[in-house]
Amino acid sequence: MDDELDALFEAAREAAASAYAPYSRYPVGAALRARSGRVHSGCNVENAAYPQGTCAEAGAIAAMALAGDREIAEVVVFGPGGDLATPCGGCRQKLREFAAPNTEIHVADSGGVRATFTLADLLPHSFGPDNLRDADPPKGGKP
Ligand code: THU
């Protein structure tokens, strides 16, 4: 691993240690390196009302936005092992907002990075900000 990826891996591993996952017992940490070079991380935070739980990626994206960054350069998602902790569908879309199709998303566990995907691998033909920008202006219809 290069030094930058190593640092991102460590940030994701540390974040997973703060996960609040009493229901699934599946702690996850996510770390994003922004274009600025800064690293932002988050963990999953579950809830007794199960659907209100949030994923690690969502926490990391919120931290990134709060810090003023808007472009994701690289991602590590750290899970507890076994099958890969690949981002869920909703998180793929959340990442899509701030990442490019070729942005790398590494999936890791305590053994290190297990797999690397691009965002386009995980979310082909995605819908993002450009789709809205490039749309034809609405014809008729009430606002
Ligand atoms: N989870 C994440 O935080 N990120 C992922 O990429 C996959 C799943 C969380 C949601 C839930 O708290 C737990 O893992 C089990 O699904």
PDB file of C-alpha atoms and ligand atoms in Angstrom:
ATOM      1  CA  MET A   1       0.000   0.000   0.000  1.00  0.00           C
ATOM      2  CA  ASP A   2       1.218   3.524  -0.675  1.00  0.00           C
ATOM      3  CA  ASP A   3       1.471   5.952   2.255  1.00  0.00           C
ATOM      4  CA  GLU A   4      -1.736   7.805   1.429  1.00  0.00           C
ATOM      5  CA  LEU A   5      -3.741   4.604   1.195  1.00  0.00           C
ATOM      6  CA  ASP A   6      -2.110   3.384   4.377  1.00  0.00           C
ATOM      7  CA  ALA A   7      -3.245   6.515   6.222  1.00  0.00           C
ATOM      8  CA  LEU A   8      -6.753   6.158   4.822  1.00  0.00           C
ATOM      9  CA  PHE A   9      -6.861   2.513   5.888  1.00  0.00           C
ATOM     10  CA  GLU A  10      -5.786   3.474   9.429  1.00  0.00           C
ATOM     11  CA  ALA A  11      -8.437   6.198   9.607  1.00  0.00           C
ATOM     12  CA  ALA A  12     -11.141   3.746   8.519  1.00  0.00           C
ATOM     13  CA  ARG A  13      -9.912   1.128  10.999  1.00  0.00           C
ATOM     14  CA  GLU A  14      -9.947   3.665  13.829  1.00  0.00           C
ATOM     15  CA  ALA A  15     -13.411   4.862  12.857  1.00  0.00           C
ATOM     16  CA  ALA A  16     -14.765   1.316  12.960  1.00  0.00           C
ATOM     17  CA  ALA A  17     -13.642   1.116  16.588  1.00  0.00           C
ATOM     18  CA  SER A  18     -16.149   3.897  17.359  1.00  0.00           C
ATOM     19  CA  ALA A  19     -19.059   2.227  15.572  1.00  0.00           C
ATOM     20  CA  TYR A  20     -22.347   1.958  17.459  1.00  0.00           C
ATOM     21  CA  ALA A  21     -23.667  -1.327  16.149  1.00  0.00           C
ATOM     22  CA  PRO A  22     -25.389  -3.161  19.022  1.00  0.00           C
ATOM     23  CA  TYR A  23     -28.081  -4.637  16.759  1.00  0.00           C
ATOM     24  CA  SER A  24     -26.148  -5.964  13.794  1.00  0.00           C
ATOM     25  CA  ARG A  25     -22.865  -6.367  15.649  1.00  0.00           C
ATOM     26  CA  TYR A  26     -21.324  -5.349  12.356  1.00  0.00           C
ATOM     27  CA  PRO A  27     -19.044  -2.354  13.010  1.00  0.00           C
ATOM     28  CA  VAL A  28     -17.950  -0.392   9.956  1.00  0.00           C
ATOM     29  CA  GLY A  29     -15.587   2.537   9.507  1.00  0.00           C
ATOM     30  CA  ALA A  30     -15.210   4.651   6.394  1.00  0.00           C
ATOM     31  CA  ALA A  31     -12.510   7.156   5.538  1.00  0.00           C
ATOM     32  CA  LEU A  32     -12.524   9.541   2.600  1.00  0.00           C
ATOM     33  CA  ARG A  33      -9.548  11.463   1.284  1.00  0.00           C
ATOM     34  CA  ALA A  34     -10.786  14.701  -0.185  1.00  0.00           C
ATOM     35  CA  ARG A  35      -9.175  16.433  -3.144  1.00  0.00           C
ATOM     36  CA  SER A  36      -7.771  18.925  -0.572  1.00  0.00           C
ATOM     37  CA  GLY A  37      -5.757  16.065   0.931  1.00  0.00           C
ATOM     38  CA  ARG A  38      -7.735  16.066   4.155  1.00  0.00           C
ATOM     39  CA  VAL A  39      -9.124  12.815   5.511  1.00  0.00           C
ATOM     40  CA  HIS A  40     -12.654  12.557   6.946  1.00  0.00           C
ATOM     41  CA  SER A  41     -14.032   9.497   8.626  1.00  0.00           C
ATOM     42  CA  GLY A  42     -17.234   8.095  10.025  1.00  0.00           C
ATOM     43  CA  CYS A  43     -18.733   4.975  11.562  1.00  0.00           C
ATOM     44  CA  ASN A  44     -22.116   3.304  11.442  1.00  0.00           C
ATOM     45  CA  VAL A  45     -24.540   4.472  14.099  1.00  0.00           C
ATOM     46  CA  GLU A  46     -27.496   2.151  14.603  1.00  0.00           C
ATOM     47  CA  ASN A  47     -30.818   2.878  16.244  1.00  0.00           C
ATOM     48  CA  ALA A  48     -33.460   0.923  18.155  1.00  0.00           C
ATOM     49  CA  ALA A  49     -35.799   2.043  15.373  1.00  0.00           C
ATOM     50  CA  TYR A  50     -33.737   0.039  12.919  1.00  0.00           C
ATOM     51  CA  PRO A  51     -34.226   2.030   9.682  1.00  0.00           C
ATOM     52  CA  GLN A  52     -32.939   5.164  11.404  1.00  0.00           C
ATOM     53  CA  GLY A  53     -29.427   3.736  11.628  1.00  0.00           C
ATOM     54  CA  THR A  54     -26.792   5.370   9.455  1.00  0.00           C
ATOM     55  CA  CYS A  55     -23.891   3.830   7.573  1.00  0.00           C
ATOM     56  CA  ALA A  56     -20.231   4.642   8.086  1.00  0.00           C
ATOM     57  CA  GLU A  57     -20.014   6.230   4.649  1.00  0.00           C
ATOM     58  CA  ALA A  58     -22.857   8.618   5.467  1.00  0.00           C
ATOM     59  CA  GLY A  59     -21.030   9.751   8.606  1.00  0.00           C
ATOM     60  CA  ALA A  60     -17.791  10.284   6.725  1.00  0.00           C
ATOM     61  CA  ILE A  61     -19.560  12.266   4.003  1.00  0.00           C
ATOM     62  CA  ALA A  62     -21.252  14.463   6.606  1.00  0.00           C
ATOM     63  CA  ALA A  63     -17.883  15.134   8.279  1.00  0.00           C
ATOM     64  CA  MET A  64     -16.402  15.988   4.892  1.00  0.00           C
ATOM     65  CA  ALA A  65     -19.165  18.430   4.041  1.00  0.00           C
ATOM     66  CA  LEU A  66     -18.933  20.056   7.450  1.00  0.00           C
ATOM     67  CA  ALA A  67     -15.195  20.580   6.943  1.00  0.00           C
ATOM     68  CA  GLY A  68     -15.889  22.295   3.627  1.00  0.00           C
ATOM     69  CA  ASP A  69     -14.640  19.616   1.255  1.00  0.00           C
ATOM     70  CA  ARG A  70     -16.745  18.656  -1.737  1.00  0.00           C
ATOM     71  CA  GLU A  71     -14.631  16.230  -3.780  1.00  0.00           C
ATOM     72  CA  ILE A  72     -13.813  12.675  -2.808  1.00  0.00           C
ATOM     73  CA  ALA A  73     -10.497  11.366  -4.159  1.00  0.00           C
ATOM     74  CA  GLU A  74     -10.304   7.928  -2.536  1.00  0.00           C
ATOM     75  CA  VAL A  75     -12.303   5.843  -0.060  1.00  0.00           C
ATOM     76  CA  VAL A  76     -11.618   2.995   2.360  1.00  0.00           C
ATOM     77  CA  VAL A  77     -14.470   1.061   3.956  1.00  0.00           C
ATOM     78  CA  PHE A  78     -13.329  -1.119   6.846  1.00  0.00           C
ATOM     79  CA  GLY A  79     -15.552  -3.993   7.913  1.00  0.00           C
ATOM     80  CA  PRO A  80     -15.312  -6.807  10.436  1.00  0.00           C
ATOM     81  CA  GLY A  81     -14.161  -9.476   8.001  1.00  0.00           C
ATOM     82  CA  GLY A  82     -15.814 -12.442   6.374  1.00  0.00           C
ATOM     83  CA  ASP A  83     -17.567 -11.318   3.211  1.00  0.00           C
ATOM     84  CA  LEU A  84     -16.526  -7.940   1.852  1.00  0.00           C
ATOM     85  CA  ALA A  85     -18.087  -4.850   3.477  1.00  0.00           C
ATOM     86  CA  THR A  86     -18.976  -3.315   0.140  1.00  0.00           C
ATOM     87  CA  PRO A  87     -20.969  -0.082   0.363  1.00  0.00           C
ATOM     88  CA  CYS A  88     -24.739  -0.554   0.312  1.00  0.00           C
ATOM     89  CA  GLY A  89     -26.772   0.814  -2.574  1.00  0.00           C
ATOM     90  CA  GLY A  90     -27.700   4.001  -0.761  1.00  0.00           C
ATOM     91  CA  CYS A  91     -24.085   4.699   0.130  1.00  0.00           C
ATOM     92  CA  ARG A  92     -22.979   4.152  -3.460  1.00  0.00           C
ATOM     93  CA  GLN A  93     -25.364   6.915  -4.443  1.00  0.00           C
ATOM     94  CA  LYS A  94     -24.222   9.145  -1.565  1.00  0.00           C
ATOM     95  CA  LEU A  95     -20.602   8.708  -2.665  1.00  0.00           C
ATOM     96  CA  ARG A  96     -21.639   9.416  -6.267  1.00  0.00           C
ATOM     97  CA  GLU A  97     -22.555  12.963  -5.356  1.00  0.00           C
ATOM     98  CA  PHE A  98     -18.937  13.843  -4.539  1.00  0.00           C
ATOM     99  CA  ALA A  99     -16.829  11.273  -6.403  1.00  0.00           C
ATOM    100  CA  ALA A 100     -15.913  10.660 -10.029  1.00  0.00           C
ATOM    101  CA  PRO A 101     -16.620   7.423 -11.912  1.00  0.00           C
ATOM    102  CA  ASN A 102     -12.940   6.432 -11.622  1.00  0.00           C
ATOM    103  CA  THR A 103     -12.650   7.194  -7.891  1.00  0.00           C
ATOM    104  CA  GLU A 104     -11.281   4.150  -6.101  1.00  0.00           C
ATOM    105  CA  ILE A 105     -13.208   2.552  -3.254  1.00  0.00           C
ATOM    106  CA  HIS A 106     -11.168   0.061  -1.263  1.00  0.00           C
ATOM    107  CA  VAL A 107     -12.874  -2.526   0.905  1.00  0.00           C
ATOM    108  CA  ALA A 108     -10.806  -3.638   3.872  1.00  0.00           C
ATOM    109  CA  ASP A 109     -10.739  -5.607   7.070  1.00  0.00           C
ATOM    110  CA  SER A 110      -8.149  -6.281   9.761  1.00  0.00           C
ATOM    111  CA  GLY A 111      -6.065  -8.138   7.174  1.00  0.00           C
ATOM    112  CA  GLY A 112      -5.749  -5.049   4.970  1.00  0.00           C
ATOM    113  CA  VAL A 113      -7.361  -3.966   1.723  1.00  0.00           C
ATOM    114  CA  ARG A 114      -9.296  -6.925   0.308  1.00  0.00           C
ATOM    115  CA  ALA A 115     -10.670  -5.452  -2.901  1.00  0.00           C
ATOM    116  CA  THR A 116     -10.614  -2.258  -4.896  1.00  0.00           C
ATOM    117  CA  PHE A 117     -13.470  -1.012  -7.060  1.00  0.00           C
ATOM    118  CA  THR A 118     -14.102   2.174  -8.949  1.00  0.00           C
ATOM    119  CA  LEU A 119     -17.313   4.014  -8.252  1.00  0.00           C
ATOM    120  CA  ALA A 120     -18.413   3.109 -11.783  1.00  0.00           C
ATOM    121  CA  ASP A 121     -17.857  -0.581 -10.975  1.00  0.00           C
ATOM    122  CA  LEU A 122     -20.206  -0.270  -8.013  1.00  0.00           C
ATOM    123  CA  LEU A 123     -22.724   2.098  -9.567  1.00  0.00           C
ATOM    124  CA  PRO A 124     -22.765   1.884 -13.357  1.00  0.00           C
ATOM    125  CA  HIS A 125     -24.891   4.318 -15.381  1.00  0.00           C
ATOM    126  CA  SER A 126     -25.426   6.349 -12.229  1.00  0.00           C
ATOM    127  CA  PHE A 127     -27.588   9.420 -11.804  1.00  0.00           C
ATOM    128  CA  GLY A 128     -25.721  12.436 -10.466  1.00  0.00           C
ATOM    129  CA  PRO A 129     -25.543  16.222 -10.465  1.00  0.00           C
ATOM    130  CA  ASP A 130     -24.658  16.334 -14.171  1.00  0.00           C
ATOM    131  CA  ASN A 131     -27.877  14.566 -15.103  1.00  0.00           C
ATOM    132  CA  LEU A 132     -29.835  17.396 -13.510  1.00  0.00           C
ATOM    133  CA  ARG A 133     -27.632  20.108 -15.023  1.00  0.00           C
ATOM    134  CA  ASP A 134     -27.843  18.684 -18.522  1.00  0.00           C
ATOM    135  CA  ALA A 135     -31.597  18.186 -18.513  1.00  0.00           C
ATOM    136  CA  ASP A 136     -33.710  20.067 -21.043  1.00  0.00           C
ATOM    137  CA  PRO A 137     -35.655  22.892 -19.443  1.00  0.00           C
ATOM    138  CA  PRO A 138     -39.154  21.781 -18.502  1.00  0.00           C
ATOM    139  CA  LYS A 139     -41.797  22.405 -21.122  1.00  0.00           C
ATOM    140  CA  GLY A 140     -45.088  23.455 -19.626  1.00  0.00           C
ATOM    141  CA  GLY A 141     -46.427  21.962 -16.445  1.00  0.00           C
ATOM    142  CA  LYS A 142     -47.064  23.823 -13.256  1.00  0.00           C
ATOM    143  CA  PRO A 143     -44.140  24.561 -10.942  1.00  0.00           C
TER     144      PRO A 143
HETATM  145  N1  THU B   1     -22.984  -0.725   6.950  1.00  0.00           N
HETATM  146  C1  THU B   1     -22.193   0.363   6.760  1.00  0.00           C
HETATM  147  O1  THU B   1     -22.028   1.204   7.648  1.00  0.00           O
HETATM  148  N2  THU B   1     -21.559   0.502   5.586  1.00  0.00           N
HETATM  149  C2  THU B   1     -21.559  -0.435   4.601  1.00  0.00           C
HETATM  150  O2  THU B   1     -20.915  -0.228   3.604  1.00  0.00           O
HETATM  151  C3  THU B   1     -22.340  -1.673   4.741  1.00  0.00           C
HETATM  152  C4  THU B   1     -23.228  -1.718   5.934  1.00  0.00           C
HETATM  153  C5  THU B   1     -23.628  -0.885   8.252  1.00  0.00           C
HETATM  154  C6  THU B   1     -25.111  -0.670   8.313  1.00  0.00           C
HETATM  155  C7  THU B   1     -25.462  -1.458   9.554  1.00  0.00           C
HETATM  156  O3  THU B   1     -25.236  -0.652  10.705  1.00  0.00           O
HETATM  157  C8  THU B   1     -24.473  -2.592   9.569  1.00  0.00           C
HETATM  158  O4  THU B   1     -23.416  -2.202   8.709  1.00  0.00           O
HETATM  159  C9  THU B   1     -25.044  -3.919   9.092  1.00  0.00           C
HETATM  160  O5  THU B   1     -25.720  -3.764   7.900  1.00  0.00           O
END
